[in-house]
């Protein structure tokens, strides 16, 4: 069986989530390749070493380029701050390596475009971490749509809201910088846009409204020194899909009461389905002829679930979505028909988000293909 | 105590709902006037007589103008098909009588404009049946907003969807005619627009998308004879409020699973509240400092509820919202500071709906005041 | 058409609820008889007169015996404090009149027994106000059970909890007196027992545990003078039904968070259904082959609903359950096969509650038939 | 740092869950010891080897006694069928090793008693896999109770129901044998009893009702050969706690619609809390002064959660409860004050379950201490 060497850049929360996911994917799936946790990189060499030991990586690097150059590394996983996605991914592509990059793909549409073109030219496998799509309930939703269970899809209404910036005293962070792909639309909304595309398909035009509610925030927690904020606190948009469906998306990081409210309803001529990431093991469905929503619970009949538990109701968690994402990556690397979000698809998400920003700024409908 | 003679036109479902509401308002509220059910009119004289007896009206008329002319009638309640609202209301206003008209106010913005101007010129009290606003939970929501419990309001996201036209075999009806104020926006969405205005205030501009999904429907149930349909099956819109809040509204009569899903979330800098008419006795609220939504149940501490029951949890129903609406009308007639939807406010709702239609047709943002 | 004269005793909350229900039953149902609101009695003559006028009763009595003796009264509706049910009902029966008595039937099993025997001997129609059973959703549940949709019924798990005595500073009231049928079991639990019997059938044996948590309460609100309390604050019991089903019932008036939590789950070999009075227009159902609960909303296809609204999702309220109860009473008086709770059935409820008390006191299983 | 060698017996679903949990505990927690996955045993040597490789164990044994004797093994984790818990645990204790045994502790109370006594005499650390207790939401519930947030606890109402035996055609399995600790009470109910004890404390007496609904099942799937079934399909019981609280527990494996409905409500004089394992990241709470339940979502402020994610709403899954269980075991082995379920506590659960069986069989209240 072929061996795949995994190189991971970054040791923060998301780095650890990747490490767990690679470890667990090995344990729970019968993969067509052998995974080797080849190398871990962090600018802090000591931390790199400590995490490598704790997470089971064979080697540590203090320099990410060294990791990319490491011949034992076949796949480069990037979990660093957003502005580093571009140089790292481009270097990995240049080295002919597969890339597994956290979202957002890049901090500008130009970067994203260059990345997808480079990946395409190099013929490397790429994936971007839109982890919520790897939920078995989402797989079920996609299957239902593909099977025509909902008939022709006519509406997608989605929202991704959280409350972590609701307090005006929440200080400035890189998330408040345009140059770091900050703002509610980029940070949260992009997950929703990716989900909309994954489930309903291409979006052809948009109209939108973005708003910065708190125009200043403390430079650091508790400080009286305020920094101006230019990114959006909330966004509302209208979407028209290529297949004729219409819809809305909303995103806010100011919304009290929500912690991870990535939610949507998809309405078709034959039924409706509804999902909320805050109850990620559930899907609410109403098919024609039923007379009310039914709650479906995740179980082993769904794609991916059985790897984690033989029993319905045993609930998957966020980290297991990440493990499912890694499995999909591995299947793609093994050439076994997969449907994850590659750089091409992630660029489409960025283009859509950019179209929303343009539409909001210019107060008009925008053709996504012309952005 | 002053006596008020009620004249009711129409004996359908809504006519009966009015009759019940007037009867019950008398029984449950200590009103500042004495209500007399003076007269009931229906073009079918025999039916008018039968319903008058059953519902407690003193007299029956086969001709609505006769009812309006009846000196014992002080208030004219109009529950006839939409296209008759205009002539009836104008005649009542001309006779100097108060008018209580079902929604929508009229079948065109021009009619609505003429009606509000005539009412204003005549100085008569007018009310329009946006009954959902008379829910004690809505009163609570409004109070919370007015008190600043949610801080500055920054978002309104609303939807009013049902499924009663979801079946493409559902036949044509007057609801499918533009001339009768048909379509999902007029039929359902106007309730939502009125609610948005009632709770968050004036809307200054809109952008929107409307769609006719089923372009033909059987002329009558089961018929192979298809009639073309021009009205919207679904609508999605962006709103900008005068106070700076932003939002979305959606409405569909094709949405499987929903029976009366008039729902919204209002987000402010200090909290969020959520409502769904399908659970009309509940309000979900999350105030700053709380860490999750709390479910509030209707109870006697709320305005209006105690008239129906001394016990929380005893649940009001649709007809009791109508009774509360009648109470508000009576208080207005008695000159006791009320805040219901008069012709002026209903015209604003019509203008807003019209702006949405223009925005959808012309694919641009529309200034509501310029419609 | 035959005329039925209604005589109502009592002008409190429940008296008014009866008055509304009789008035509305006339308006919304096509009844086989003509209802006349003949007389209203209250010990306070002036109040009797005022309420009679407001509620549409032809005459007022200051003395309940006079009302019973009134030849225009055919049905005596009793809404007075519990200890008066017995003398009033017995007098009405003696006068050969139908009786519509609020629950509980009486303040002792002996009284209840005498009442059902007297009614039976006199051949008068009797009804007891277990209003929650008249919900169309409960009719649906009953129909489903009768149709075998759930297969063989194997379990009933019910709870009726509220919070109105949760505060230990809530003062003593007649509800705290055994002699007035006080305590959580009598006040709340009896509704649940009646519901269990209505849906699943006779109970043959019980074991139970009752508890007085707050052994003293202020004599009046705010008073330092404490009165000892002997009635139960909470009760838990095991039930065995004649048909082999087993179950539990719990009731508490100390349970924070609940306002009207009359709830149950009925499990059968082919399905499960669940109900909660706090969402009285819903029934949750899972039939074999479905893989999760479905939420059904009340609509006009259900018995009784269409009288109030032609549209699903239009929600009934508590007072409309009362109106449905009155309709059932009228149908019974008209000899048209009805299934309400008569004195015989209400005595069965009292006997079951008594069996629970005996079981709790003697700490043993008790055969209900031997109580 | 001290090294702890883990020896795992069993390679089924639960064996793998343990392997994942040990691996993940190392990665997510800063443990006071170093974990070594020393050895894995399965009677099928080849399978043992394959799983050892996949899951990261250093060595494989075809014989469990060899694993216990392995000097590199400090902790013996037992995930084999229930009837093997006793000999394996006793052998491990005899070898002076810590034992981490899946629930139920044993297949008879006598065995359980011998096991807890042996463990106590040997002074070894023991733990039993009541994994649901390691949920951060349960930690929060326990904390709230300990802090007195709910006042004096007065009621525990619990249910653990699933549907996996609901189909009468579901065939016989070891779960249908008394000798293998089969039946709904042992299989599901014991989790609930352990939870009740964990949160509310000792139970002093019980009364109960158990029932075998399907007295025969196919010997194997699809077979016409039926085997008699003696274990309970459902159980209902009354509990009295040492602290004065009362309660009910129910368990069924026949209940359509439920997949993992380990649920309870705990009511105190100052508040109520409610939990359902089917939504394991939520706790519903109503404290005195609040007027309705609030939904709390798991987040990093809760004990244990932050190890898995820095963000509230990121949802834990079943396998992470297992990882938390392993952490607690490690902390106990490191002598750092832990509160997991040891053999003593697990024997208490078995005694309580036995008391319930006796109470059901003898139809009387049973003093748990006298069983």
mmCIF file of C-alpha atoms in Angstrom, chain B residues 13 16 20 24 27-28 55 132 259-260 277-280 282 295 297 306-310 312-320, chain C residues 13 16 20 24 27-28 55 132 259-260 277-280 282 295 297 306-310 312-320:
data_model
loop_
_atom_site.group_PDB
_atom_site.id
_atom_site.type_symbol
_atom_site.label_atom_id
_atom_site.label_comp_id
_atom_site.label_asym_id
_atom_site.label_seq_id
_atom_site.Cartn_x
_atom_site.Cartn_y
_atom_site.Cartn_z
ATOM 1 C CA UNK B 13 -64.474 32.858 7.484
ATOM 2 C CA UNK B 16 -67.318 35.110 11.354
ATOM 3 C CA UNK B 20 -66.664 36.273 17.303
ATOM 4 C CA UNK B 24 -65.803 38.181 22.859
ATOM 5 C CA UNK B 27 -67.291 39.728 27.334
ATOM 6 C CA UNK B 28 -63.646 39.812 28.272
ATOM 7 C CA UNK B 55 -73.832 35.771 15.504
ATOM 8 C CA UNK B 132 -50.806 39.024 14.187
ATOM 9 C CA UNK B 259 -48.635 26.289 7.773
ATOM 10 C CA UNK B 260 -48.308 29.744 9.256
ATOM 11 C CA UNK B 277 -46.493 32.459 14.628
ATOM 12 C CA UNK B 278 -46.655 28.656 14.558
ATOM 13 C CA UNK B 279 -45.850 28.929 18.277
ATOM 14 C CA UNK B 280 -47.604 32.194 18.888
ATOM 15 C CA UNK B 282 -43.733 31.944 22.785
ATOM 16 C CA UNK B 295 -38.178 30.726 25.967
ATOM 17 C CA UNK B 297 -44.420 31.831 27.485
ATOM 18 C CA UNK B 306 -55.167 38.435 31.367
ATOM 19 C CA UNK B 307 -58.472 39.217 29.741
ATOM 20 C CA UNK B 308 -58.541 35.665 28.453
ATOM 21 C CA UNK B 309 -56.980 33.752 31.278
ATOM 22 C CA UNK B 310 -55.474 34.362 34.683
ATOM 23 C CA UNK B 312 -49.679 31.608 32.202
ATOM 24 C CA UNK B 313 -49.395 28.720 29.803
ATOM 25 C CA UNK B 314 -53.102 28.835 29.009
ATOM 26 C CA UNK B 315 -52.342 29.702 25.396
ATOM 27 C CA UNK B 316 -54.174 32.152 23.223
ATOM 28 C CA UNK B 317 -55.368 31.220 19.746
ATOM 29 C CA UNK B 318 -55.769 33.029 16.466
ATOM 30 C CA UNK B 319 -59.298 34.181 17.189
ATOM 31 C CA UNK B 320 -58.163 35.817 20.386
ATOM 32 C CA UNK C 13 -62.414 33.020 35.755
ATOM 33 C CA UNK C 16 -66.479 33.524 32.365
ATOM 34 C CA UNK C 20 -67.528 32.523 26.441
ATOM 35 C CA UNK C 24 -68.890 30.815 20.910
ATOM 36 C CA UNK C 27 -71.549 30.924 16.731
ATOM 37 C CA UNK C 28 -69.102 28.399 15.375
ATOM 38 C CA UNK C 55 -72.090 37.725 29.053
ATOM 39 C CA UNK C 132 -57.678 19.489 27.765
ATOM 40 C CA UNK C 259 -46.614 26.936 33.268
ATOM 41 C CA UNK C 260 -48.929 24.273 31.920
ATOM 42 C CA UNK C 277 -50.111 21.319 26.519
ATOM 43 C CA UNK C 278 -47.604 24.193 26.421
ATOM 44 C CA UNK C 279 -47.673 23.602 22.649
ATOM 45 C CA UNK C 280 -51.241 22.474 22.395
ATOM 46 C CA UNK C 282 -48.767 20.164 18.056
ATOM 47 C CA UNK C 295 -44.315 17.399 14.206
ATOM 48 C CA UNK C 297 -49.730 20.945 13.483
ATOM 49 C CA UNK C 306 -62.448 23.737 11.224
ATOM 50 C CA UNK C 307 -65.167 25.353 13.273
ATOM 51 C CA UNK C 308 -62.626 27.912 14.396
ATOM 52 C CA UNK C 309 -60.520 28.367 11.305
ATOM 53 C CA UNK C 310 -60.255 27.063 7.767
ATOM 54 C CA UNK C 312 -53.914 24.966 9.425
ATOM 55 C CA UNK C 313 -51.440 26.750 11.637
ATOM 56 C CA UNK C 314 -54.078 29.183 12.858
ATOM 57 C CA UNK C 315 -53.714 27.858 16.397
ATOM 58 C CA UNK C 316 -56.447 27.224 18.887
ATOM 59 C CA UNK C 317 -56.248 28.540 22.435
ATOM 60 C CA UNK C 318 -57.380 27.349 25.817
ATOM 61 C CA UNK C 319 -60.792 28.981 25.583
ATOM 62 C CA UNK C 320 -61.487 27.166 22.358
#
